[in-house]
PDB file of C-alpha atoms in Angstrom:
ATOM      1  CA  MET A   1       4.313  -9.702  13.890  1.00 60.00           C
ATOM      2  CA  TRP A   2       6.734 -10.679  11.348  1.00 64.00           C
ATOM      3  CA  GLN A   3       5.780 -14.270  11.039  1.00 72.00           C
ATOM      4  CA  ARG A   4       2.584 -13.325   9.202  1.00 81.00           C
ATOM      5  CA  ILE A   5       2.800 -13.005   5.498  1.00 90.00           C
ATOM      6  CA  GLN A   6       0.502  -9.884   5.434  1.00 90.00           C
ATOM      7  CA  THR A   7       3.174  -8.028   7.552  1.00 91.00           C
ATOM      8  CA  LEU A   8       5.550  -8.780   4.885  1.00 94.00           C
ATOM      9  CA  TYR A   9       3.187  -7.506   2.269  1.00 95.00           C
ATOM     10  CA  LEU A  10       2.769  -4.341   4.095  1.00 95.00           C
ATOM     11  CA  PHE A  11       6.537  -3.941   4.557  1.00 95.00           C
ATOM     12  CA  VAL A  12       7.269  -4.260   1.019  1.00 96.00           C
ATOM     13  CA  SER A  13       4.524  -1.923   0.142  1.00 96.00           C
ATOM     14  CA  THR A  14       5.826   0.632   2.305  1.00 96.00           C
ATOM     15  CA  VAL A  15       9.427   0.243   1.166  1.00 96.00           C
ATOM     16  CA  LEU A  16       8.105   0.800  -2.324  1.00 96.00           C
ATOM     17  CA  ILE A  17       6.246   4.041  -1.586  1.00 96.00           C
ATOM     18  CA  GLY A  18       9.247   5.083   0.563  1.00 96.00           C
ATOM     19  CA  CYS A  19      11.449   4.573  -2.498  1.00 95.00           C
ATOM     20  CA  MET A  20       9.415   7.017  -4.384  1.00 95.00           C
ATOM     21  CA  PHE A  21      10.342   9.880  -2.057  1.00 96.00           C
ATOM     22  CA  PHE A  22      13.941   9.533  -3.604  1.00 95.00           C
ATOM     23  CA  ALA A  23      13.147   8.313  -7.167  1.00 93.00           C
ATOM     24  CA  ASN A  24      12.757  10.329 -10.259  1.00 92.00           C
ATOM     25  CA  LYS A  25       9.565  10.298 -11.928  1.00 92.00           C
ATOM     26  CA  ALA A  26      10.716  11.232 -15.441  1.00 90.00           C
ATOM     27  CA  THR A  27      13.638  12.619 -17.424  1.00 89.00           C
ATOM     28  CA  MET A  28      12.935  15.579 -19.866  1.00 87.00           C
ATOM     29  CA  ILE A  29      14.958  15.896 -22.840  1.00 80.00           C
ATOM     30  CA  SER A  30      15.648  19.454 -23.786  1.00 74.00           C
ATOM     31  CA  GLY A  31      14.795  20.815 -27.142  1.00 67.00           C
ATOM     32  CA  ALA A  32      18.436  21.142 -28.149  1.00 66.00           C
ATOM     33  CA  GLY A  33      19.037  17.493 -27.158  1.00 61.00           C
ATOM     34  CA  ASN A  34      22.034  18.265 -25.160  1.00 67.00           C
ATOM     35  CA  GLY A  35      20.535  18.453 -21.678  1.00 71.00           C
ATOM     36  CA  LEU A  36      18.524  16.179 -19.527  1.00 84.00           C
ATOM     37  CA  GLU A  37      16.268  17.168 -16.683  1.00 85.00           C
ATOM     38  CA  GLU A  38      15.276  14.944 -13.921  1.00 88.00           C
ATOM     39  CA  ILE A  39      11.759  15.373 -12.631  1.00 89.00           C
ATOM     40  CA  ARG A  40      11.305  14.199  -9.176  1.00 92.00           C
ATOM     41  CA  TYR A  41       7.969  13.052  -7.380  1.00 92.00           C
ATOM     42  CA  THR A  42       8.682  15.404  -4.630  1.00 92.00           C
ATOM     43  CA  SER A  43       9.244  18.386  -6.679  1.00 91.00           C
ATOM     44  CA  TYR A  44       5.387  18.528  -7.456  1.00 91.00           C
ATOM     45  CA  VAL A  45       3.429  19.300  -4.072  1.00 95.00           C
ATOM     46  CA  PRO A  46       0.330  17.166  -4.719  1.00 94.00           C
ATOM     47  CA  TYR A  47       2.423  14.072  -5.446  1.00 95.00           C
ATOM     48  CA  LEU A  48       4.319  14.831  -2.230  1.00 95.00           C
ATOM     49  CA  ILE A  49       1.050  15.002  -0.179  1.00 96.00           C
ATOM     50  CA  LEU A  50      -0.135  11.799  -1.648  1.00 96.00           C
ATOM     51  CA  LEU A  51       3.057  10.090  -1.055  1.00 96.00           C
ATOM     52  CA  ILE A  52       3.133  11.290   2.542  1.00 97.00           C
ATOM     53  CA  VAL A  53      -0.444  10.039   3.129  1.00 97.00           C
ATOM     54  CA  ILE A  54       0.052   6.711   1.422  1.00 97.00           C
ATOM     55  CA  ALA A  55       3.165   6.045   3.530  1.00 96.00           C
ATOM     56  CA  PHE A  56       1.386   7.096   6.751  1.00 97.00           C
ATOM     57  CA  LEU A  57      -1.408   4.711   5.922  1.00 96.00           C
ATOM     58  CA  ASN A  58       1.031   1.909   5.200  1.00 96.00           C
ATOM     59  CA  ILE A  59       2.988   2.456   8.439  1.00 95.00           C
ATOM     60  CA  LEU A  60      -0.251   2.634  10.429  1.00 95.00           C
ATOM     61  CA  ALA A  61      -1.358  -0.769   8.818  1.00 93.00           C
ATOM     62  CA  LEU A  62       2.043  -2.192   9.398  1.00 92.00           C
ATOM     63  CA  THR A  63       2.149  -1.279  13.150  1.00 92.00           C
ATOM     64  CA  GLY A  64      -1.560  -1.917  13.774  1.00 89.00           C
ATOM     65  CA  PHE A  65      -1.187  -5.532  14.070  1.00 85.00           C
ATOM     66  CA  LYS A  66      -2.945  -5.879  17.580  1.00 88.00           C
ATOM     67  CA  ILE A  67      -6.095  -4.404  16.219  1.00 90.00           C
ATOM     68  CA  ARG A  68      -7.127  -6.383  13.132  1.00 89.00           C
ATOM     69  CA  VAL A  69     -10.067  -4.293  12.224  1.00 92.00           C
ATOM     70  CA  PHE A  70      -8.037  -1.193  12.164  1.00 94.00           C
ATOM     71  CA  GLN A  71      -5.192  -2.753  10.255  1.00 93.00           C
ATOM     72  CA  PHE A  72      -7.671  -4.213   7.762  1.00 94.00           C
ATOM     73  CA  ARG A  73      -9.461  -0.938   7.112  1.00 95.00           C
ATOM     74  CA  THR A  74      -6.187   1.080   6.872  1.00 96.00           C
ATOM     75  CA  ALA A  75      -4.698  -1.459   4.445  1.00 95.00           C
ATOM     76  CA  VAL A  76      -7.768  -1.180   2.339  1.00 96.00           C
ATOM     77  CA  LEU A  77      -7.723   2.622   2.467  1.00 97.00           C
ATOM     78  CA  ALA A  78      -3.976   2.684   1.648  1.00 96.00           C
ATOM     79  CA  ALA A  79      -4.823   0.477  -1.423  1.00 97.00           C
ATOM     80  CA  ILE A  80      -7.555   2.874  -2.478  1.00 97.00           C
ATOM     81  CA  VAL A  81      -5.472   6.103  -2.210  1.00 97.00           C
ATOM     82  CA  THR A  82      -2.551   4.402  -3.806  1.00 97.00           C
ATOM     83  CA  LEU A  83      -4.679   3.171  -6.668  1.00 97.00           C
ATOM     84  CA  ALA A  84      -5.861   6.871  -7.195  1.00 96.00           C
ATOM     85  CA  PHE A  85      -2.334   8.033  -7.278  1.00 96.00           C
ATOM     86  CA  GLN A  86      -1.400   5.327  -9.944  1.00 96.00           C
ATOM     87  CA  ALA A  87      -4.415   6.423 -11.976  1.00 96.00           C
ATOM     88  CA  TRP A  88      -3.050  10.157 -11.671  1.00 95.00           C
ATOM     89  CA  LEU A  89       0.298   8.939 -12.900  1.00 94.00           C
ATOM     90  CA  ALA A  90      -1.218   6.993 -15.857  1.00 94.00           C
ATOM     91  CA  VAL A  91      -3.076  10.174 -16.850  1.00 95.00           C
ATOM     92  CA  ASP A  92       0.152  12.089 -16.740  1.00 92.00           C
ATOM     93  CA  TYR A  93       1.861   9.458 -18.720  1.00 92.00           C
ATOM     94  CA  PHE A  94      -0.749   9.494 -21.590  1.00 93.00           C
ATOM     95  CA  VAL A  95      -1.117  13.203 -21.752  1.00 92.00           C
ATOM     96  CA  ALA A  96       2.643  13.993 -21.548  1.00 87.00           C
ATOM     97  CA  ASP A  97       4.612  15.066 -24.671  1.00 84.00           C
ATOM     98  CA  ASP A  98       7.342  12.972 -26.297  1.00 81.00           C
ATOM     99  CA  SER A  99      10.048  14.845 -24.413  1.00 80.00           C
ATOM    100  CA  LEU A 100       9.248  13.055 -21.102  1.00 86.00           C
ATOM    101  CA  VAL A 101      10.697   9.645 -20.490  1.00 88.00           C
ATOM    102  CA  PHE A 102       9.046   7.999 -17.488  1.00 91.00           C
ATOM    103  CA  LYS A 103      11.076   5.787 -15.120  1.00 92.00           C
ATOM    104  CA  ALA A 104      10.160   2.364 -13.940  1.00 93.00           C
ATOM    105  CA  SER A 105       9.315   3.835 -10.437  1.00 93.00           C
ATOM    106  CA  ALA A 106       6.017   4.943 -12.061  1.00 93.00           C
ATOM    107  CA  ILE A 107       4.612   1.516 -11.653  1.00 94.00           C
ATOM    108  CA  PHE A 108       5.622   1.178  -7.932  1.00 96.00           C
ATOM    109  CA  PRO A 109       2.116   2.359  -6.848  1.00 96.00           C
ATOM    110  CA  LEU A 110       0.598  -0.478  -8.786  1.00 96.00           C
ATOM    111  CA  VAL A 111       2.671  -3.124  -7.274  1.00 97.00           C
ATOM    112  CA  ALA A 112       1.960  -1.463  -3.759  1.00 97.00           C
ATOM    113  CA  VAL A 113      -1.845  -1.701  -4.528  1.00 97.00           C
ATOM    114  CA  VAL A 114      -1.489  -5.443  -5.157  1.00 97.00           C
ATOM    115  CA  LEU A 115       0.519  -5.955  -2.070  1.00 96.00           C
ATOM    116  CA  ASP A 116      -1.892  -3.952   0.064  1.00 96.00           C
ATOM    117  CA  VAL A 117      -4.891  -5.943  -1.180  1.00 96.00           C
ATOM    118  CA  LEU A 118      -3.170  -9.105  -0.630  1.00 95.00           C
ATOM    119  CA  ALA A 119      -2.344  -7.925   2.923  1.00 94.00           C
ATOM    120  CA  ALA A 120      -5.933  -7.003   3.457  1.00 94.00           C
ATOM    121  CA  ARG A 121      -6.913 -10.446   2.339  1.00 95.00           C
ATOM    122  CA  GLY A 122      -4.610 -12.113   4.818  1.00 92.00           C
ATOM    123  CA  ILE A 123      -5.723  -9.832   7.579  1.00 91.00           C
ATOM    124  CA  MET A 124      -9.405 -10.765   6.883  1.00 92.00           C
ATOM    125  CA  SER A 125      -8.625 -14.489   6.851  1.00 90.00           C
ATOM    126  CA  ASP A 126      -6.890 -14.062  10.237  1.00 86.00           C
ATOM    127  CA  MET A 127      -9.988 -12.399  11.637  1.00 86.00           C
ATOM    128  CA  LEU A 128     -12.279 -14.915  10.311  1.00 88.00           C
ATOM    129  CA  ILE A 129     -10.066 -17.753  11.855  1.00 86.00           C
ATOM    130  CA  ALA A 130     -10.008 -15.942  15.348  1.00 81.00           C
ATOM    131  CA  ASP A 131     -13.751 -15.254  15.165  1.00 80.00           C
ATOM    132  CA  SER A 132     -14.372 -19.039  14.575  1.00 81.00           C
ATOM    133  CA  MET A 133     -11.923 -19.975  17.487  1.00 78.00           C
ATOM    134  CA  ASN A 134     -13.767 -17.648  19.837  1.00 76.00           C
ATOM    135  CA  ARG A 135     -17.064 -19.135  18.784  1.00 73.00           C
ATOM    136  CA  LEU A 136     -15.854 -22.709  19.317  1.00 71.00           C
ATOM    137  CA  ARG A 137     -14.354 -21.730  22.729  1.00 72.00           C
ATOM    138  CA  SER A 138     -17.547 -19.988  23.828  1.00 71.00           C
ATOM    139  CA  ARG A 139     -19.725 -22.861  22.850  1.00 66.00           C
ATOM    140  CA  LYS A 140     -17.421 -25.297  24.643  1.00 65.00           C
ATOM    141  CA  LYS A 141     -17.223 -23.153  27.831  1.00 65.00           C
ATOM    142  CA  ASN A 142     -21.044 -22.614  28.027  1.00 63.00           C
ATOM    143  CA  GLY A 143     -21.619 -26.620  27.663  1.00 61.00           C
ATOM    144  CA  LYS A 144     -23.298 -26.144  24.335  1.00 60.00           C
ATOM    145  CA  LEU A 145     -21.035 -28.492  22.517  1.00 55.00           C
ATOM    146  CA  LEU A 146     -23.038 -30.980  20.412  1.00 54.00           C
ATOM    147  CA  LYS A 147     -22.220 -34.519  20.823  1.00 51.00           C
TER     148      LYS A 147
END
C-alpha cells in the first residue's frame, strides 16, 4: 500500500485537511487595535461539515486501495469537493474587510486538490497497467498469442 506514490499523495492530502480542524482561518483586528480575535475553521458549521466530508472522502480513498475504481472515484470526488471549499474560501477572502488577516492555512485545500488529482492520475495509470496485463494473460492463456 505505502509503496505507491498515489498513496503518499492521498496521505499528505488527508493530513493537510486534518490540520485545518485545528488551524485558524484568520485573525480579526479589533477596532481599537488592542485586541486580536482568532477565527477557526471549525467555528463556522458549514466549514466544519465540508471539512468532515473532505476528510472522510480522503480516508476512504486512502484505505480503498484494493478496489482501484472506488479509490479513483473517491479521490476525484474529494478533489472536486475540496476545490469547491477552496473557492468558498477565496470568495470569503475577496469580500472580507480590512480587519481580517487570513492565515497560510487558507491555501491548504488548493494543495490538497493538486495532490488528490495527482493521486487519481496515478490510480488511473495503475488501472490501465493492470488491465493491459490481464489482457495479455488472457490472450496467452487462450492460445491467441500472435507469432
